[in-house]
C-alpha cells in the first residue's frame, strides 16, 4: 500500500515539475488513471 501512495506522489511531483502546463496535465491524468487502475485491481 505504501508503494501505491509513493507512486502516486511521484507521478504528481513529476507532473507538477514539467515546464509545459499541458504536458503536466497530461502526465497528471495518466498518473491518476494508472493509480485508479491499481486501486481497482487491489480491491477486486
Short mmCIF file of C-alpha atoms in Angstrom, two decimals:
data_model
loop_
_atom_site.label_atom_id
_atom_site.label_comp_id
_atom_site.label_asym_id
_atom_site.label_seq_id
_atom_site.Cartn_x
_atom_site.Cartn_y
_atom_site.Cartn_z
CA UNK A 1 0.00 0.00 0.00
CA UNK A 2 2.87 2.37 0.75
CA UNK A 3 4.27 1.73 -2.73
CA UNK A 4 0.95 2.77 -4.27
CA UNK A 5 0.91 6.10 -2.43
CA UNK A 6 4.59 6.63 -3.21
CA UNK A 7 3.97 6.07 -6.92
CA UNK A 8 1.02 8.48 -6.84
CA UNK A 9 3.11 11.12 -5.09
CA UNK A 10 5.96 10.59 -7.55
CA UNK A 11 3.58 10.89 -10.51
CA UNK A 12 2.09 14.10 -9.13
CA UNK A 13 5.54 15.51 -8.43
CA UNK A 14 6.73 14.76 -11.95
CA UNK A 15 3.56 16.23 -13.44
CA UNK A 16 3.95 19.44 -11.47
CA UNK A 17 7.69 19.61 -12.23
CA UNK A 18 7.05 19.83 -16.00
CA UNK A 19 7.63 23.24 -17.51
CA UNK A 20 4.88 22.83 -20.12
CA UNK A 21 1.48 23.16 -18.39
CA UNK A 22 -0.36 20.99 -20.91
CA UNK A 23 2.26 18.25 -20.63
CA UNK A 24 1.90 18.46 -16.84
CA UNK A 25 -1.86 18.00 -17.13
CA UNK A 26 -1.38 15.02 -19.45
CA UNK A 27 1.06 13.41 -17.03
CA UNK A 28 -1.29 14.09 -14.14
CA UNK A 29 -4.20 12.44 -15.96
CA UNK A 30 -2.04 9.44 -16.90
CA UNK A 31 -0.78 9.07 -13.32
CA UNK A 32 -4.33 9.35 -11.96
CA UNK A 33 -5.60 6.72 -14.38
CA UNK A 34 -2.75 4.36 -13.55
CA UNK A 35 -3.29 4.82 -9.82
CA UNK A 36 -7.03 4.25 -10.23
CA UNK A 37 -6.41 1.02 -12.14
CA UNK A 38 -4.02 -0.17 -9.42
CA UNK A 39 -6.52 0.58 -6.66
CA UNK A 40 -9.31 -1.12 -8.62
CA UNK A 41 -7.22 -4.26 -9.17
CA UNK A 42 -6.33 -4.36 -5.45
CA UNK A 43 -9.98 -4.07 -4.38
CA UNK A 44 -11.37 -6.70 -6.76
#
